[in-house]
PDB file of C-alpha atoms in Angstrom:
ATOM      1  CA  MET A   1     -87.574 339.310 -37.744  1.00 47.00           C
ATOM      2  CA  ASN A   2     -90.177 336.820 -36.888  1.00 50.00           C
ATOM      3  CA  ILE A   3     -90.615 336.146 -40.582  1.00 56.00           C
ATOM      4  CA  SER A   4     -86.983 335.010 -40.977  1.00 61.00           C
ATOM      5  CA  TYR A   5     -87.472 332.398 -38.276  1.00 59.00           C
ATOM      6  CA  LEU A   6     -90.457 330.846 -40.036  1.00 61.00           C
ATOM      7  CA  PRO A   7     -88.502 329.217 -42.918  1.00 64.00           C
ATOM      8  CA  ALA A   8     -85.937 327.843 -40.488  1.00 62.00           C
ATOM      9  CA  LEU A   9     -88.698 326.551 -38.225  1.00 62.00           C
ATOM     10  CA  ALA A  10     -90.448 324.969 -41.212  1.00 66.00           C
ATOM     11  CA  ILE A  11     -87.231 323.221 -42.272  1.00 66.00           C
ATOM     12  CA  LEU A  12     -86.681 321.906 -38.752  1.00 61.00           C
ATOM     13  CA  SER A  13     -90.274 320.679 -38.566  1.00 64.00           C
ATOM     14  CA  VAL A  14     -90.015 318.858 -41.890  1.00 60.00           C
ATOM     15  CA  THR A  15     -86.704 317.323 -40.840  1.00 59.00           C
ATOM     16  CA  GLY A  16     -88.217 316.205 -37.544  1.00 59.00           C
ATOM     17  CA  LEU A  17     -91.247 314.714 -39.296  1.00 55.00           C
ATOM     18  CA  SER A  18     -88.963 313.027 -41.767  1.00 57.00           C
ATOM     19  CA  ALA A  19     -87.000 311.437 -38.939  1.00 58.00           C
ATOM     20  CA  CYS A  20     -90.229 310.350 -37.245  1.00 62.00           C
ATOM     21  CA  SER A  21     -91.496 308.920 -40.498  1.00 66.00           C
ATOM     22  CA  GLU A  22     -88.250 307.018 -40.959  1.00 70.00           C
ATOM     23  CA  LYS A  23     -88.484 305.634 -37.423  1.00 72.00           C
ATOM     24  CA  ALA A  24     -92.115 304.715 -37.987  1.00 68.00           C
ATOM     25  CA  ALA A  25     -91.214 303.027 -41.268  1.00 66.00           C
ATOM     26  CA  ASP A  26     -88.441 301.085 -39.535  1.00 74.00           C
ATOM     27  CA  SER A  27     -90.850 300.042 -36.789  1.00 77.00           C
ATOM     28  CA  VAL A  28     -93.437 298.925 -39.322  1.00 68.00           C
ATOM     29  CA  GLU A  29     -90.776 297.034 -41.271  1.00 76.00           C
ATOM     30  CA  ASN A  30     -89.512 295.334 -38.105  1.00 79.00           C
ATOM     31  CA  ALA A  31     -93.048 294.428 -37.075  1.00 78.00           C
ATOM     32  CA  GLY A  32     -93.737 293.044 -40.552  1.00 77.00           C
ATOM     33  CA  SER A  33     -90.561 290.986 -40.430  1.00 83.00           C
ATOM     34  CA  ALA A  34     -91.468 289.639 -36.991  1.00 84.00           C
ATOM     35  CA  ILE A  35     -94.952 288.701 -38.183  1.00 82.00           C
ATOM     36  CA  GLY A  36     -93.488 287.050 -41.277  1.00 82.00           C
ATOM     37  CA  ASN A  37     -91.047 285.075 -39.147  1.00 85.00           C
ATOM     38  CA  ASP A  38     -93.847 283.996 -36.801  1.00 86.00           C
ATOM     39  CA  VAL A  39     -96.026 282.857 -39.698  1.00 85.00           C
ATOM     40  CA  SER A  40     -93.114 281.049 -41.317  1.00 88.00           C
ATOM     41  CA  GLY A  41     -92.222 279.327 -38.048  1.00 90.00           C
ATOM     42  CA  ALA A  42     -95.836 278.313 -37.455  1.00 92.00           C
ATOM     43  CA  ALA A  43     -96.080 276.913 -40.985  1.00 93.00           C
ATOM     44  CA  ASP A  44     -92.848 274.957 -40.495  1.00 93.00           C
ATOM     45  CA  ARG A  45     -94.084 273.533 -37.193  1.00 95.00           C
ATOM     46  CA  ALA A  46     -97.422 272.612 -38.757  1.00 95.00           C
ATOM     47  CA  GLY A  47     -95.599 270.893 -41.615  1.00 94.00           C
ATOM     48  CA  ASP A  48     -93.445 268.975 -39.150  1.00 95.00           C
ATOM     49  CA  ARG A  49     -96.522 267.887 -37.213  1.00 96.00           C
ATOM     50  CA  ILE A  50     -98.203 266.718 -40.408  1.00 96.00           C
ATOM     51  CA  ASP A  51     -95.080 264.770 -41.407  1.00 96.00           C
ATOM     52  CA  ASN A  52     -94.879 263.186 -37.955  1.00 96.00           C
ATOM     53  CA  GLY A  53     -98.571 262.331 -38.060  1.00 96.00           C
ATOM     54  CA  LEU A  54     -98.186 260.692 -41.455  1.00 97.00           C
ATOM     55  CA  ASP A  55     -95.166 258.748 -40.206  1.00 97.00           C
ATOM     56  CA  ASP A  56     -97.168 257.566 -37.183  1.00 96.00           C
ATOM     57  CA  ALA A  57    -100.076 256.574 -39.424  1.00 97.00           C
ATOM     58  CA  GLY A  58     -97.722 254.648 -41.711  1.00 96.00           C
ATOM     59  CA  ARG A  59     -96.237 252.786 -38.760  1.00 96.00           C
ATOM     60  CA  ALA A  60     -99.714 251.992 -37.435  1.00 97.00           C
ATOM     61  CA  ILE A  61    -100.759 250.644 -40.838  1.00 97.00           C
ATOM     62  CA  ASP A  62     -97.586 248.560 -41.088  1.00 96.00           C
ATOM     63  CA  ASN A  63     -98.152 247.178 -37.589  1.00 96.00           C
ATOM     64  CA  GLY A  64    -101.774 246.407 -38.433  1.00 96.00           C
ATOM     65  CA  VAL A  65    -100.758 244.612 -41.617  1.00 95.00           C
ATOM     66  CA  ASP A  66     -98.163 242.626 -39.672  1.00 96.00           C
ATOM     67  CA  ARG A  67    -100.769 241.634 -37.067  1.00 95.00           C
ATOM     68  CA  ILE A  68    -103.243 240.648 -39.784  1.00 96.00           C
ATOM     69  CA  GLY A  69    -100.532 238.582 -41.471  1.00 95.00           C
ATOM     70  CA  ALA A  70     -99.660 236.860 -38.203  1.00 96.00           C
ATOM     71  CA  ALA A  71    -103.338 236.211 -37.440  1.00 96.00           C
ATOM     72  CA  THR A  72    -103.831 234.784 -40.941  1.00 96.00           C
ATOM     73  CA  ASP A  73    -100.817 232.509 -40.518  1.00 95.00           C
ATOM     74  CA  ASN A  74    -102.094 231.354 -37.129  1.00 95.00           C
ATOM     75  CA  ALA A  75    -105.573 230.740 -38.543  1.00 95.00           C
ATOM     76  CA  ALA A  76    -104.113 228.731 -41.445  1.00 96.00           C
ATOM     77  CA  ARG A  77    -102.041 226.604 -39.053  1.00 95.00           C
ATOM     78  CA  GLU A  78    -105.066 226.052 -36.822  1.00 96.00           C
ATOM     79  CA  ALA A  79    -107.229 225.153 -39.837  1.00 96.00           C
ATOM     80  CA  GLY A  80    -104.575 222.645 -40.923  1.00 95.00           C
ATOM     81  CA  ARG A  81    -104.530 221.083 -37.459  1.00 95.00           C
ATOM     82  CA  GLU A  82    -108.323 220.914 -37.410  1.00 95.00           C
ATOM     83  CA  ALA A  83    -108.377 219.332 -40.886  1.00 94.00           C
ATOM     84  CA  ARG A  84    -105.815 216.695 -39.857  1.00 94.00           C
ATOM     85  CA  GLU A  85    -107.791 215.967 -36.701  1.00 94.00           C
ATOM     86  CA  ALA A  86    -111.048 215.716 -38.661  1.00 93.00           C
ATOM     87  CA  ARG A  87    -109.360 213.362 -41.158  1.00 93.00           C
ATOM     88  CA  ARG A  88    -108.114 211.168 -38.298  1.00 92.00           C
ATOM     89  CA  ASP A  89    -111.560 211.198 -36.710  1.00 90.00           C
ATOM     90  CA  ALA A  90    -113.211 210.321 -40.028  1.00 90.00           C
ATOM     91  CA  GLY A  91    -110.663 207.555 -40.635  1.00 87.00           C
ATOM     92  CA  ALA A  92    -111.211 206.163 -37.160  1.00 89.00           C
ATOM     93  CA  ALA A  93    -114.990 206.295 -37.621  1.00 87.00           C
ATOM     94  CA  MET A  94    -114.733 204.496 -40.970  1.00 90.00           C
ATOM     95  CA  GLU A  95    -112.479 201.873 -39.444  1.00 87.00           C
ATOM     96  CA  ARG A  96    -114.950 201.313 -36.604  1.00 88.00           C
ATOM     97  CA  ALA A  97    -117.791 201.096 -39.106  1.00 84.00           C
ATOM     98  CA  GLY A  98    -115.823 198.535 -41.127  1.00 83.00           C
ATOM     99  CA  ASN A  99    -115.104 196.532 -37.996  1.00 82.00           C
ATOM    100  CA  ASP A 100    -118.759 196.663 -37.024  1.00 77.00           C
ATOM    101  CA  MET A 101    -119.749 195.363 -40.473  1.00 82.00           C
ATOM    102  CA  GLN A 102    -117.368 192.404 -40.179  1.00 79.00           C
ATOM    103  CA  ARG A 103    -118.970 191.223 -36.980  1.00 69.00           C
TER     104      ARG A 103
END
């Protein structure tokens, strides 16, 4: 009689192992999906940070170019003022020299 129980016990054991294997496979699949989602999320966040960094760098470059342009304009205006002043000074000096020669 013990022999007739062995096939039934073997079938139950295989069924139990099969169920455990299915649960283990589901757990592994869920863990793999979670890891994939984490990696995907991290990659998306890294991409967003890179995009934001590039945007910030572009704005900084634009601001720098604007400041350089403004400084160049200011320097050109100042150079023009200095040139006009030097011309007036030279004219005044020539006029004084001419007056001195007439005396």
